[in-house]
PDB file of C-alpha atoms and ligand atoms in Angstrom:
ATOM      1  CA  UNK D 179     -37.482 -71.551 -69.736  1.00 90.00           C
ATOM      2  CA  UNK D 180     -40.033 -73.006 -67.401  1.00 95.00           C
ATOM      3  CA  UNK D 181     -42.211 -74.563 -70.381  1.00 96.00           C
ATOM      4  CA  UNK D 182     -39.630 -77.225 -71.594  1.00 96.00           C
ATOM      5  CA  UNK D 183     -38.055 -78.145 -67.943  1.00 97.00           C
ATOM      6  CA  UNK D 184     -39.582 -81.313 -66.196  1.00 98.00           C
ATOM      7  CA  UNK D 185     -41.653 -81.172 -63.250  1.00 98.00           C
ATOM      8  CA  UNK D 186     -38.701 -83.119 -61.348  1.00 97.00           C
ATOM      9  CA  UNK D 187     -36.198 -80.761 -61.986  1.00 97.00           C
ATOM     10  CA  UNK D 188     -38.433 -77.439 -61.314  1.00 98.00           C
ATOM     11  CA  UNK D 189     -39.215 -79.214 -58.020  1.00 98.00           C
ATOM     12  CA  UNK D 190     -35.586 -78.503 -56.601  1.00 98.00           C
ATOM     13  CA  UNK D 191     -36.251 -74.609 -58.126  1.00 98.00           C
ATOM     14  CA  UNK D 192     -39.539 -74.008 -56.140  1.00 98.00           C
ATOM     15  CA  UNK D 193     -38.583 -71.456 -53.282  1.00 98.00           C
ATOM     16  CA  UNK D 194     -42.075 -71.921 -52.019  1.00 98.00           C
ATOM     17  CA  UNK D 195     -42.230 -75.475 -49.947  1.00 98.00           C
ATOM     18  CA  UNK D 196     -46.015 -76.237 -51.186  1.00 98.00           C
ATOM     19  CA  UNK D 197     -44.586 -75.602 -54.909  1.00 98.00           C
ATOM     20  CA  UNK D 198     -41.980 -78.168 -54.434  1.00 98.00           C
ATOM     21  CA  UNK D 199     -43.930 -80.626 -52.840  1.00 98.00           C
ATOM     22  CA  UNK D 200     -46.614 -80.097 -55.560  1.00 98.00           C
ATOM     23  CA  UNK D 201     -43.735 -80.686 -58.190  1.00 98.00           C
ATOM     24  CA  UNK D 202     -42.812 -83.898 -56.725  1.00 98.00           C
ATOM     25  CA  UNK D 203     -46.564 -85.402 -56.768  1.00 98.00           C
ATOM     26  CA  UNK D 204     -46.630 -84.416 -60.389  1.00 98.00           C
ATOM     27  CA  UNK D 205     -43.658 -86.027 -61.292  1.00 98.00           C
ATOM     28  CA  UNK D 206     -44.473 -89.236 -59.258  1.00 98.00           C
ATOM     29  CA  UNK D 207     -47.963 -89.486 -59.996  1.00 98.00           C
ATOM     30  CA  UNK D 208     -47.811 -88.489 -63.278  1.00 98.00           C
ATOM     31  CA  UNK D 209     -50.735 -85.748 -62.838  1.00 98.00           C
ATOM     32  CA  UNK D 210     -51.458 -82.222 -63.464  1.00 99.00           C
ATOM     33  CA  UNK D 211     -54.754 -82.448 -62.941  1.00 99.00           C
ATOM     34  CA  UNK D 212     -56.929 -80.288 -60.197  1.00 99.00           C
ATOM     35  CA  UNK D 213     -60.299 -81.090 -59.779  1.00 99.00           C
ATOM     36  CA  UNK D 214     -62.719 -78.261 -58.699  1.00 99.00           C
ATOM     37  CA  UNK D 215     -65.025 -79.757 -55.945  1.00 98.00           C
ATOM     38  CA  UNK D 216     -67.649 -77.101 -56.811  1.00 98.00           C
ATOM     39  CA  UNK D 217     -70.081 -79.100 -54.586  1.00 98.00           C
ATOM     40  CA  UNK D 218     -72.648 -78.034 -51.991  1.00 98.00           C
ATOM     41  CA  UNK D 219     -72.619 -81.212 -49.742  1.00 98.00           C
ATOM     42  CA  UNK D 220     -70.205 -82.633 -47.858  1.00 98.00           C
ATOM     43  CA  UNK D 221     -70.772 -86.301 -48.317  1.00 98.00           C
ATOM     44  CA  UNK D 222     -70.880 -85.687 -51.942  1.00 98.00           C
ATOM     45  CA  UNK D 223     -67.343 -83.968 -51.337  1.00 98.00           C
ATOM     46  CA  UNK D 224     -65.727 -86.918 -49.493  1.00 98.00           C
ATOM     47  CA  UNK D 225     -67.279 -89.161 -52.482  1.00 98.00           C
ATOM     48  CA  UNK D 226     -65.511 -86.787 -54.806  1.00 99.00           C
ATOM     49  CA  UNK D 227     -62.031 -86.628 -53.173  1.00 99.00           C
ATOM     50  CA  UNK D 228     -62.219 -90.745 -52.899  1.00 98.00           C
ATOM     51  CA  UNK D 229     -63.298 -91.166 -56.798  1.00 99.00           C
ATOM     52  CA  UNK D 230     -61.082 -88.579 -57.828  1.00 99.00           C
ATOM     53  CA  UNK D 231     -57.955 -89.017 -55.232  1.00 99.00           C
ATOM     54  CA  UNK D 232     -56.050 -91.350 -57.746  1.00 98.00           C
ATOM     55  CA  UNK D 233     -55.843 -89.134 -60.711  1.00 99.00           C
ATOM     56  CA  UNK D 234     -55.339 -85.679 -59.064  1.00 99.00           C
ATOM     57  CA  UNK D 235     -52.546 -83.599 -57.529  1.00 99.00           C
ATOM     58  CA  UNK D 236     -54.733 -80.933 -55.861  1.00 99.00           C
ATOM     59  CA  UNK D 237     -58.404 -80.645 -54.693  1.00 99.00           C
ATOM     60  CA  UNK D 238     -59.527 -77.089 -54.712  1.00 99.00           C
ATOM     61  CA  UNK D 239     -62.517 -76.365 -52.674  1.00 99.00           C
ATOM     62  CA  UNK D 240     -65.013 -73.456 -51.898  1.00 98.00           C
ATOM     63  CA  UNK D 241     -65.049 -74.259 -48.687  1.00 98.00           C
ATOM     64  CA  UNK D 242     -68.050 -71.965 -48.049  1.00 98.00           C
ATOM     65  CA  UNK D 243     -70.386 -72.960 -50.682  1.00 98.00           C
ATOM     66  CA  UNK D 244     -71.254 -76.419 -48.707  1.00 98.00           C
ATOM     67  CA  UNK D 245     -74.765 -75.738 -47.282  1.00 98.00           C
ATOM     68  CA  UNK D 246     -74.066 -78.665 -44.097  1.00 98.00           C
ATOM     69  CA  UNK D 247     -70.252 -77.493 -43.609  1.00 98.00           C
ATOM     70  CA  UNK D 248     -68.866 -78.638 -40.223  1.00 98.00           C
ATOM     71  CA  UNK D 249     -65.350 -78.742 -38.844  1.00 97.00           C
ATOM     72  CA  UNK D 250     -65.645 -82.547 -38.622  1.00 98.00           C
ATOM     73  CA  UNK D 251     -65.344 -82.671 -42.123  1.00 98.00           C
ATOM     74  CA  UNK D 252     -61.854 -81.541 -42.162  1.00 98.00           C
ATOM     75  CA  UNK D 253     -60.377 -84.620 -40.679  1.00 98.00           C
ATOM     76  CA  UNK D 254     -61.543 -86.776 -43.015  1.00 98.00           C
ATOM     77  CA  UNK D 255     -60.829 -84.922 -45.929  1.00 98.00           C
ATOM     78  CA  UNK D 256     -56.834 -84.613 -44.920  1.00 98.00           C
ATOM     79  CA  UNK D 257     -56.858 -88.224 -44.444  1.00 98.00           C
ATOM     80  CA  UNK D 258     -58.223 -88.785 -47.669  1.00 99.00           C
ATOM     81  CA  UNK D 259     -55.609 -86.028 -49.630  1.00 98.00           C
ATOM     82  CA  UNK D 260     -52.956 -87.989 -47.640  1.00 98.00           C
ATOM     83  CA  UNK D 261     -53.465 -91.888 -48.387  1.00 98.00           C
ATOM     84  CA  UNK D 262     -53.939 -90.693 -52.283  1.00 98.00           C
ATOM     85  CA  UNK D 263     -51.163 -87.904 -52.129  1.00 98.00           C
ATOM     86  CA  UNK D 264     -53.039 -85.066 -53.185  1.00 99.00           C
ATOM     87  CA  UNK D 265     -52.875 -81.336 -51.700  1.00 99.00           C
ATOM     88  CA  UNK D 266     -55.896 -79.329 -50.379  1.00 98.00           C
ATOM     89  CA  UNK D 267     -56.394 -75.703 -52.248  1.00 99.00           C
ATOM     90  CA  UNK D 268     -58.842 -73.499 -50.958  1.00 98.00           C
ATOM     91  CA  UNK D 269     -59.860 -71.226 -53.679  1.00 99.00           C
ATOM     92  CA  UNK D 270     -60.895 -68.348 -51.095  1.00 98.00           C
ATOM     93  CA  UNK D 271     -59.612 -65.774 -53.520  1.00 98.00           C
ATOM     94  CA  UNK D 272     -58.835 -62.827 -50.628  1.00 98.00           C
ATOM     95  CA  UNK D 273     -59.494 -59.513 -51.486  1.00 98.00           C
ATOM     96  CA  UNK D 274     -59.816 -57.364 -48.703  1.00 98.00           C
ATOM     97  CA  UNK D 275     -57.348 -55.133 -46.484  1.00 98.00           C
ATOM     98  CA  UNK D 276     -54.971 -57.097 -44.736  1.00 98.00           C
ATOM     99  CA  UNK D 277     -56.471 -57.471 -41.088  1.00 98.00           C
ATOM    100  CA  UNK D 278     -59.770 -58.242 -42.879  1.00 98.00           C
ATOM    101  CA  UNK D 279     -57.832 -60.830 -44.710  1.00 98.00           C
ATOM    102  CA  UNK D 280     -56.158 -62.321 -41.529  1.00 98.00           C
ATOM    103  CA  UNK D 281     -59.481 -63.081 -40.244  1.00 98.00           C
ATOM    104  CA  UNK D 282     -61.249 -64.853 -43.181  1.00 98.00           C
ATOM    105  CA  UNK D 283     -58.006 -66.783 -43.283  1.00 98.00           C
ATOM    106  CA  UNK D 284     -57.804 -67.926 -39.943  1.00 97.00           C
ATOM    107  CA  UNK D 285     -60.650 -67.320 -38.096  1.00 97.00           C
ATOM    108  CA  UNK D 286     -65.054 -67.656 -38.814  1.00 97.00           C
ATOM    109  CA  UNK D 287     -66.080 -70.872 -39.245  1.00 97.00           C
ATOM    110  CA  UNK D 288     -63.756 -72.212 -42.055  1.00 98.00           C
ATOM    111  CA  UNK D 289     -60.457 -71.854 -40.226  1.00 98.00           C
ATOM    112  CA  UNK D 290     -58.852 -72.024 -43.534  1.00 98.00           C
ATOM    113  CA  UNK D 291     -55.380 -71.635 -42.399  1.00 98.00           C
ATOM    114  CA  UNK D 292     -55.565 -74.880 -40.600  1.00 97.00           C
ATOM    115  CA  UNK D 293     -55.998 -77.271 -43.254  1.00 98.00           C
ATOM    116  CA  UNK D 294     -55.354 -75.469 -46.587  1.00 98.00           C
ATOM    117  CA  UNK D 295     -51.839 -75.822 -48.053  1.00 98.00           C
ATOM    118  CA  UNK D 296     -52.894 -73.411 -50.782  1.00 98.00           C
ATOM    119  CA  UNK D 297     -55.022 -70.801 -50.939  1.00 98.00           C
ATOM    120  CA  UNK D 298     -56.087 -67.978 -53.771  1.00 99.00           C
ATOM    121  CA  UNK D 299     -55.479 -64.190 -53.431  1.00 99.00           C
ATOM    122  CA  UNK D 300     -56.374 -61.113 -55.748  1.00 98.00           C
ATOM    123  CA  UNK D 301     -53.807 -58.582 -55.918  1.00 98.00           C
ATOM    124  CA  UNK D 302     -55.874 -55.869 -56.412  1.00 98.00           C
ATOM    125  CA  UNK D 303     -55.781 -54.805 -52.919  1.00 98.00           C
ATOM    126  CA  UNK D 304     -52.326 -54.385 -52.421  1.00 98.00           C
ATOM    127  CA  UNK D 305     -49.417 -56.260 -50.645  1.00 98.00           C
ATOM    128  CA  UNK D 306     -51.154 -56.063 -47.398  1.00 98.00           C
ATOM    129  CA  UNK D 307     -53.174 -59.127 -48.217  1.00 98.00           C
ATOM    130  CA  UNK D 308     -49.795 -61.211 -48.703  1.00 98.00           C
ATOM    131  CA  UNK D 309     -48.227 -59.634 -45.543  1.00 98.00           C
ATOM    132  CA  UNK D 310     -51.277 -60.646 -43.722  1.00 98.00           C
ATOM    133  CA  UNK D 311     -51.386 -64.495 -45.332  1.00 98.00           C
ATOM    134  CA  UNK D 312     -47.975 -64.726 -44.493  1.00 97.00           C
ATOM    135  CA  UNK D 313     -47.989 -63.705 -40.820  1.00 97.00           C
ATOM    136  CA  UNK D 314     -50.987 -65.674 -40.085  1.00 95.00           C
ATOM    137  CA  UNK D 315     -50.443 -68.712 -38.046  1.00 90.00           C
ATOM    138  CA  UNK D 316     -51.929 -72.202 -39.080  1.00 94.00           C
ATOM    139  CA  UNK D 317     -49.874 -74.754 -41.451  1.00 95.00           C
ATOM    140  CA  UNK D 318     -46.229 -74.824 -41.582  1.00 93.00           C
ATOM    141  CA  UNK D 319     -45.943 -75.078 -45.031  1.00 97.00           C
ATOM    142  CA  UNK D 320     -48.351 -73.058 -47.195  1.00 97.00           C
ATOM    143  CA  UNK D 321     -48.548 -71.342 -50.472  1.00 98.00           C
ATOM    144  CA  UNK D 322     -50.542 -68.747 -51.991  1.00 98.00           C
ATOM    145  CA  UNK D 323     -51.707 -68.511 -55.891  1.00 98.00           C
ATOM    146  CA  UNK D 324     -52.106 -65.164 -57.019  1.00 98.00           C
ATOM    147  CA  UNK D 325     -54.294 -64.171 -60.079  1.00 98.00           C
ATOM    148  CA  UNK D 326     -53.219 -62.358 -62.659  1.00 98.00           C
ATOM    149  CA  UNK D 327     -55.550 -63.319 -65.491  1.00 98.00           C
ATOM    150  CA  UNK D 328     -59.179 -65.252 -65.405  1.00 98.00           C
ATOM    151  CA  UNK D 329     -61.183 -67.100 -67.523  1.00 98.00           C
ATOM    152  CA  UNK D 330     -64.420 -64.785 -67.369  1.00 98.00           C
ATOM    153  CA  UNK D 331     -65.920 -63.125 -70.281  1.00 98.00           C
ATOM    154  CA  UNK D 332     -65.720 -59.226 -69.826  1.00 98.00           C
ATOM    155  CA  UNK D 333     -62.913 -59.495 -66.947  1.00 98.00           C
ATOM    156  CA  UNK D 334     -61.707 -55.941 -66.358  1.00 98.00           C
ATOM    157  CA  UNK D 335     -58.113 -56.753 -65.962  1.00 98.00           C
ATOM    158  CA  UNK D 336     -55.478 -55.218 -68.328  1.00 98.00           C
ATOM    159  CA  UNK D 337     -51.582 -55.398 -69.287  1.00 98.00           C
ATOM    160  CA  UNK D 338     -50.582 -53.091 -66.367  1.00 98.00           C
ATOM    161  CA  UNK D 339     -52.356 -55.191 -63.850  1.00 98.00           C
ATOM    162  CA  UNK D 340     -51.337 -58.283 -65.303  1.00 98.00           C
ATOM    163  CA  UNK D 341     -47.491 -56.888 -65.010  1.00 98.00           C
ATOM    164  CA  UNK D 342     -48.316 -55.541 -61.390  1.00 98.00           C
ATOM    165  CA  UNK D 343     -49.375 -58.876 -60.434  1.00 98.00           C
ATOM    166  CA  UNK D 344     -46.060 -61.003 -61.337  1.00 98.00           C
ATOM    167  CA  UNK D 345     -43.640 -58.045 -59.642  1.00 98.00           C
ATOM    168  CA  UNK D 346     -45.762 -58.687 -56.548  1.00 98.00           C
ATOM    169  CA  UNK D 347     -45.325 -62.422 -56.687  1.00 98.00           C
ATOM    170  CA  UNK D 348     -41.577 -61.599 -57.415  1.00 98.00           C
ATOM    171  CA  UNK D 349     -41.218 -59.869 -53.929  1.00 98.00           C
ATOM    172  CA  UNK D 350     -42.882 -62.907 -52.242  1.00 98.00           C
ATOM    173  CA  UNK D 351     -40.746 -65.606 -53.234  1.00 97.00           C
ATOM    174  CA  UNK D 352     -41.114 -68.126 -50.133  1.00 98.00           C
ATOM    175  CA  UNK D 353     -44.445 -67.263 -49.909  1.00 98.00           C
ATOM    176  CA  UNK D 354     -46.102 -67.613 -53.475  1.00 98.00           C
ATOM    177  CA  UNK D 355     -46.547 -71.167 -54.788  1.00 98.00           C
ATOM    178  CA  UNK D 356     -47.581 -69.910 -58.302  1.00 98.00           C
ATOM    179  CA  UNK D 357     -49.664 -67.163 -60.603  1.00 98.00           C
ATOM    180  CA  UNK D 358     -53.892 -68.286 -61.943  1.00 98.00           C
ATOM    181  CA  UNK D 359     -53.748 -66.989 -65.248  1.00 98.00           C
ATOM    182  CA  UNK D 360     -54.418 -68.267 -69.165  1.00 98.00           C
ATOM    183  CA  UNK D 361     -50.969 -67.229 -71.033  1.00 98.00           C
ATOM    184  CA  UNK D 362     -47.519 -68.190 -70.332  1.00 97.00           C
ATOM    185  CA  UNK D 363     -46.888 -65.219 -68.583  1.00 96.00           C
ATOM    186  CA  UNK D 364     -43.774 -66.244 -66.168  1.00 89.00           C
ATOM    187  CA  UNK D 365     -41.525 -68.481 -68.487  1.00 93.00           C
ATOM    188  CA  UNK D 366     -38.413 -67.294 -66.689  1.00 94.00           C
ATOM    189  CA  UNK D 367     -39.460 -68.287 -63.626  1.00 96.00           C
ATOM    190  CA  UNK D 368     -39.473 -72.263 -63.329  1.00 97.00           C
ATOM    191  CA  UNK D 369     -39.905 -72.500 -59.483  1.00 98.00           C
ATOM    192  CA  UNK D 370     -43.437 -71.176 -59.929  1.00 98.00           C
ATOM    193  CA  UNK D 371     -46.347 -73.242 -61.228  1.00 98.00           C
ATOM    194  CA  UNK D 372     -48.813 -71.790 -63.544  1.00 98.00           C
ATOM    195  CA  UNK D 373     -52.606 -72.501 -62.526  1.00 98.00           C
ATOM    196  CA  UNK D 374     -55.062 -72.697 -65.462  1.00 98.00           C
ATOM    197  CA  UNK D 375     -58.777 -72.999 -65.306  1.00 98.00           C
ATOM    198  CA  UNK D 376     -61.532 -73.294 -67.693  1.00 98.00           C
ATOM    199  CA  UNK D 377     -60.495 -76.283 -68.937  1.00 98.00           C
ATOM    200  CA  UNK D 378     -63.151 -78.767 -70.663  1.00 98.00           C
ATOM    201  CA  UNK D 379     -62.983 -81.674 -73.498  1.00 98.00           C
ATOM    202  CA  UNK D 380     -66.462 -80.851 -74.369  1.00 97.00           C
ATOM    203  CA  UNK D 381     -67.770 -77.203 -73.419  1.00 98.00           C
ATOM    204  CA  UNK D 382     -66.721 -73.827 -74.936  1.00 98.00           C
ATOM    205  CA  UNK D 383     -68.616 -71.744 -72.344  1.00 98.00           C
ATOM    206  CA  UNK D 384     -71.508 -71.719 -69.842  1.00 98.00           C
ATOM    207  CA  UNK D 385     -74.353 -69.354 -69.082  1.00 98.00           C
ATOM    208  CA  UNK D 386     -72.457 -67.137 -66.932  1.00 98.00           C
ATOM    209  CA  UNK D 387     -69.460 -66.129 -68.879  1.00 98.00           C
ATOM    210  CA  UNK D 388     -66.878 -68.711 -68.119  1.00 98.00           C
ATOM    211  CA  UNK D 389     -64.957 -69.534 -70.986  1.00 98.00           C
ATOM    212  CA  UNK D 390     -63.389 -72.951 -71.558  1.00 98.00           C
ATOM    213  CA  UNK D 391     -59.835 -74.463 -73.472  1.00 98.00           C
ATOM    214  CA  UNK D 392     -59.276 -77.829 -74.402  1.00 98.00           C
ATOM    215  CA  UNK D 393     -56.397 -79.574 -71.944  1.00 98.00           C
ATOM    216  CA  UNK D 394     -53.975 -79.846 -74.531  1.00 98.00           C
ATOM    217  CA  UNK D 395     -54.543 -76.282 -75.711  1.00 98.00           C
ATOM    218  CA  UNK D 396     -54.089 -75.175 -72.215  1.00 98.00           C
ATOM    219  CA  UNK D 397     -51.158 -76.654 -71.595  1.00 98.00           C
ATOM    220  CA  UNK D 398     -49.113 -76.322 -75.128  1.00 98.00           C
ATOM    221  CA  UNK D 399     -50.560 -73.077 -76.114  1.00 98.00           C
ATOM    222  CA  UNK D 400     -51.448 -71.291 -72.724  1.00 98.00           C
ATOM    223  CA  UNK D 401     -48.516 -72.695 -70.751  1.00 98.00           C
ATOM    224  CA  UNK D 402     -50.436 -74.352 -67.683  1.00 98.00           C
ATOM    225  CA  UNK D 403     -48.655 -76.502 -65.541  1.00 98.00           C
ATOM    226  CA  UNK D 404     -51.825 -77.777 -63.588  1.00 98.00           C
ATOM    227  CA  UNK D 405     -55.292 -77.652 -64.857  1.00 99.00           C
ATOM    228  CA  UNK D 406     -58.482 -76.903 -63.213  1.00 99.00           C
ATOM    229  CA  UNK D 407     -61.265 -78.787 -64.101  1.00 99.00           C
ATOM    230  CA  UNK D 408     -64.805 -78.540 -62.055  1.00 98.00           C
ATOM    231  CA  UNK D 409     -67.989 -79.329 -64.023  1.00 98.00           C
ATOM    232  CA  UNK D 410     -65.980 -81.531 -66.478  1.00 98.00           C
ATOM    233  CA  UNK D 411     -65.510 -83.641 -63.933  1.00 98.00           C
ATOM    234  CA  UNK D 412     -68.223 -83.382 -61.260  1.00 98.00           C
ATOM    235  CA  UNK D 413     -71.055 -83.247 -64.077  1.00 98.00           C
ATOM    236  CA  UNK D 414     -70.021 -87.016 -65.188  1.00 98.00           C
ATOM    237  CA  UNK D 415     -71.790 -89.740 -64.819  1.00 98.00           C
ATOM    238  CA  UNK D 416     -68.566 -91.700 -63.691  1.00 98.00           C
ATOM    239  CA  UNK D 417     -66.400 -88.880 -61.897  1.00 98.00           C
ATOM    240  CA  UNK D 418     -63.390 -91.276 -61.386  1.00 98.00           C
ATOM    241  CA  UNK D 419     -63.479 -92.468 -65.044  1.00 98.00           C
ATOM    242  CA  UNK D 420     -63.661 -88.306 -66.243  1.00 98.00           C
ATOM    243  CA  UNK D 421     -60.780 -87.285 -63.584  1.00 99.00           C
ATOM    244  CA  UNK D 422     -58.622 -90.266 -65.293  1.00 98.00           C
ATOM    245  CA  UNK D 423     -59.531 -89.456 -68.902  1.00 98.00           C
ATOM    246  CA  UNK D 424     -58.547 -85.638 -68.062  1.00 99.00           C
ATOM    247  CA  UNK D 425     -55.418 -86.771 -66.276  1.00 98.00           C
ATOM    248  CA  UNK D 426     -54.163 -88.844 -69.104  1.00 98.00           C
ATOM    249  CA  UNK D 427     -54.560 -86.126 -72.369  1.00 98.00           C
ATOM    250  CA  UNK D 428     -53.213 -83.817 -70.054  1.00 98.00           C
ATOM    251  CA  UNK D 429     -50.121 -85.585 -69.036  1.00 98.00           C
ATOM    252  CA  UNK D 430     -49.589 -86.837 -72.734  1.00 98.00           C
ATOM    253  CA  UNK D 431     -49.666 -82.592 -73.517  1.00 98.00           C
ATOM    254  CA  UNK D 432     -46.962 -82.151 -70.965  1.00 98.00           C
ATOM    255  CA  UNK D 433     -45.040 -84.998 -72.142  1.00 98.00           C
ATOM    256  CA  UNK D 434     -45.082 -83.498 -75.623  1.00 97.00           C
ATOM    257  CA  UNK D 435     -43.841 -80.177 -74.175  1.00 97.00           C
ATOM    258  CA  UNK D 436     -40.949 -81.163 -71.866  1.00 96.00           C
ATOM    259  CA  UNK D 437     -37.383 -81.408 -73.735  1.00 92.00           C
ATOM    260  CA  UNK D 438     -35.446 -83.246 -71.191  1.00 71.00           C
TER     261      UNK D 438
HETATM  262  O1  6AU X 173     -64.506 -75.861 -64.606  1.00 94.52           O
HETATM  263  P1  6AU X 173     -65.557 -74.982 -63.929  1.00 94.52           P
HETATM  264  O2  6AU X 173     -66.151 -74.073 -64.802  1.00 94.52           O
HETATM  265  O3  6AU X 173     -66.490 -75.902 -63.456  1.00 94.52           O
HETATM  266  O4  6AU X 173     -64.821 -74.668 -62.410  1.00 94.52           O
HETATM  267  C1  6AU X 173     -63.749 -73.876 -62.871  1.00 94.52           C
HETATM  268  C2  6AU X 173     -63.506 -73.696 -61.383  1.00 94.52           C
HETATM  269  C3  6AU X 173     -64.280 -72.626 -60.241  1.00 94.52           C
HETATM  270  C4  6AU X 173     -63.694 -71.352 -60.306  1.00 94.52           C
HETATM  271  O5  6AU X 173     -63.668 -70.724 -58.582  1.00 94.52           O
HETATM  272  C5  6AU X 173     -61.990 -71.611 -60.528  1.00 94.52           C
HETATM  273  O6  6AU X 173     -62.018 -72.681 -61.438  1.00 94.52           O
HETATM  274  N1  6AU X 173     -61.654 -70.253 -61.534  1.00 94.52           N
HETATM  275  C6  6AU X 173     -60.305 -69.695 -61.008  1.00 94.52           C
HETATM  276  C7  6AU X 173     -59.504 -70.351 -59.920  1.00 94.52           C
HETATM  277  C8  6AU X 173     -59.220 -71.248 -59.602  1.00 94.52           C
HETATM  278  O7  6AU X 173     -59.446 -69.595 -59.351  1.00 94.52           O
HETATM  279  C9  6AU X 173     -59.957 -68.594 -61.548  1.00 94.52           C
HETATM  280  C10 6AU X 173     -60.374 -68.300 -63.270  1.00 94.52           C
HETATM  281  O8  6AU X 173     -60.205 -67.470 -63.811  1.00 94.52           O
HETATM  282  N2  6AU X 173     -61.556 -69.202 -63.567  1.00 94.52           N
HETATM  283  C11 6AU X 173     -62.305 -70.078 -62.570  1.00 94.52           C
HETATM  284  O9  6AU X 173     -63.130 -70.877 -63.224  1.00 94.52           O
HETATM  285  O10 6AU X 173     -64.089 -73.549 -59.256  1.00 94.52           O
END
């Protein structure tokens, strides 16, 4: 069972190289925290990366919400990620025909394939999305998180969609690093990472349909390996201290879950 195994032993079971690297980082750095850097200013983004860097395994970006994006941002961002040993994850949520996804991944303003080790994709459009990500150039080591469930109220995903998404993930074992979901869906696949957003110590929801659960709940009840925290950290006065707090409660919950 995935939930009772340590990240250390799961690192060896990962078929995707970034998932393997991620398990190693989580294990050695003792953190399962992914901070969602949903900020609109590049300098602010770099400052956040420095502040939370010691406490995270992943920095998740929505690079297209930056008002002052320039490719020059990428070099210092990679430098910070290497120095603090975390992974860059662009939450692009690809959801188009394969050919368009290929352009969105490799071209345009952001050149995501050159710097993001991890990206998200929807299963909605079918396998072409994954074929496109697989064959595009860019980083040698990269991984995809497929969205099987989402945190927002009123979403249209049903059981059939979830099942078909997991089946699609199984067809691309070298490409898929893990699954974004809200419940322990794939207990029999310890090499895959469960990434769960919608995590807050204070809030239950926001004004636009986001729903939150506590760090303990997402790890112990919902099966999260990595927990995504956005505003719980970015909205704090001391973002480094907030990240440290989330990291600690998440890690404690993980220790209470593993059996080896
Ligand atoms: O903690 P928050 O609500 O400030 O931010 C949550 C972050 C945002 C969302 O784009 C993302 O998590 N997210 C995702 C992801 C990671 O793909 C899926 C989902 O179901 N819900 C969700 O909030 O950056």
